[in-house]
Amino acid sequence: MDSTRVTEHPTSHERPQPGVVPADPRGALLRTPEPLTTPPASALPAQTRTGEAPTAPACAEHGPSGVPDGSSAVPSAGGGEHSQPADGEPDTHRPRPASEVIPAQPGAEGQDRASVAPVGKDRRTGQTLLHGPMPMRRDGDRLRFVGAATRRIARGIDLDEIVMGLCRATVPTFSDAILVYLRDPLPVGDERPTGPLVLRLRRTDRIPQERDLEDGILPVPAPENSGLATVSNELCEVRPGGALAEVLRGVRPVFADAPAARAALPELLGDDLAVPPGQRAILAPLRGRRRVIGAVLFLRRPERLAFEADDLLVAAQLATHSALGIDKAVLYGREAYIADELQRTMLPETLPNPTGVRLASRYLPAAETARVGGDWYDAIPLPGSRVALVVGDVMGHSMTSAAIMGQLRTTAQTLAGLDLPPQEVLHHLDEQAQRLGTDRMATCLYAVYDPVAHRITIANAGHPPPVLLHLGGRAEVLRVPAGAPIGVGGVDFEAVELDAPAGATLLLYTDGLVESRLRDVWTGIEQLREKLAATAQITGADHPPPLEALCDEVLDMLGPGDRDDDIALLAARFDGIAPNDVAYWFLEPEDSAPGRARRLARRALARWGLEELTDSVELLVSEVVTNAVRYASRPVTLRLLRTDVLRCEVGDDVPQLPRLRQARATDEGGRGLYLVNRLARRWGATRLSTGKVVWFELNQG
């Protein structure tokens, strides 16, 4: 008979069954085992159909040798669920026995049989019913059980799954209750614990039934309270050199009635709790690859057959496989944490709030088991109220891909700070990728949006084209030269300049959104365009859909089997800056320029109704323009922008950036930037390809 078919079923209690009652608050809901039947002494055990009440064979009269009269020491055909057919008997298919069936073993002691109380008769067979599963007495049963239990434990990938697998595999087949203690905190890998050894109760499982009210599942408070109780000593500090420390150091499981265990259990469970008498409890240390990480206590009811010496070997196997699985789960959890932190730090924590554009983003890893990847997005404020929008994808889904992605993203931010054209940024990214290695390939799309000119400049390096959703609900795929991926080397990148009307939404994404095993990239792009158009129809032609809701709707287009790659999504809503909110002038680099700048700023503020800012703006404009005129050789630019704040920008052809310093008492100058720093809401200086821009912002009252 297939051992997997036989042994997996008795250890599974995950499907809801009738008769489910609550277990310990820290345990799981377990099914109350159905009673077993005892046939007449002369009858062979009956095989049951799945779903029917199982029957267990009764032991025949025993002779002096402990072997049933008229039979050999080898179990007869049909003598248990794992027995083989006798010679000459056809090996017909027999249905899987119910989960509570444990084969009766020859040689059972008479007092053990008497301790299993009959509770009634089966309505179909008229045979006597017994409580609870009977113990495993044959080596074959133990081997099959250990094989099934270790397979179930090995299926877990995290700590909770492994501990639950241990509990569900052993209750009720091997024990009636189990307590799992783990070290707190659990050491990871080669970490050497520095504090004392502390064990915390991680999980308990048991068989709940009405007889708990009478007998209880031990440990229970002793002696006056025999009702069902929970273990109160959830946290145990192991005393160095104590009895519990000696048992854990010994690694091998021991019976509870052993001298070492009798002294160790009160330390683990507390002085007010006791375990069943005799060999009905096994304390098994959990030892990982390098150190003890916990302990397991297996318990049986007083009316059930006690553990045997061979059961110590079973407990040792269960403890060993569980400890190694817990070690792997802790290491996996640490790696997953590192991967999550790495991916989180590689991507922007928050998006900026540049003038004239609203932003929203999403990132989805390819799978829970592969949480890092090479996809990234970014939004970088630029001088002149512009903003750079970047999305890229490094090939692969490994830590190496994530590390390369981080380097390319940092490089892109640095290049954006130099205010280079988009095609030049991609060219330098291509050179950087070649310096990182010969096989460092990535795609990238770099766009610069100017809210004043309502224009956007886009350069592409082998990335899927962006989609523009217009205010009226029309969605179009922008025609952008594809270009070669970053890392190829020796190629030129081309930039195109397109209109970016107010109210339009630009969607940048990675290929994981539109490409999968079920569809090619262009089919996915067309589906994305249709999805955007359908979403825009919901809100109407005059009202663009909210950005956050739009991102969620876009991700909803992913169906089962569509998550083959990471997904990075960046949405930008173009609001722009109205022409009547912008004032722009050229000033000749001469001594009269600061005075002219003050007059022009005063007139613009009067036109906008911001006269209360006149004194501050005149003072700051005069200081910044004076510094620019002193070193400039070409006309100086002055621009005022009215949005939610008042922004002033002064540009010149000198690349050196001003630095704030503390002027000495004898210095005639050097106090202009100090005034700007004290009066402005924010200020800064940015180097351009043709010079620099110094800007400051003031609140509008």
Coordinates of C-alpha atoms in Angstrom, one line a residue, residues 24 145 156 292 319 419 570:
D24 CA -6.4 26.1 23.5
F145 CA 4.4 8.1 10.5
G156 CA 6.6 24.9 5.8
V292 CA 19.6 24.6 21.2
A319 CA 12.5 17.4 17.0
D419 CA 20.2 69.8 -15.7
L570 CA 4.5 56.4 -12.2

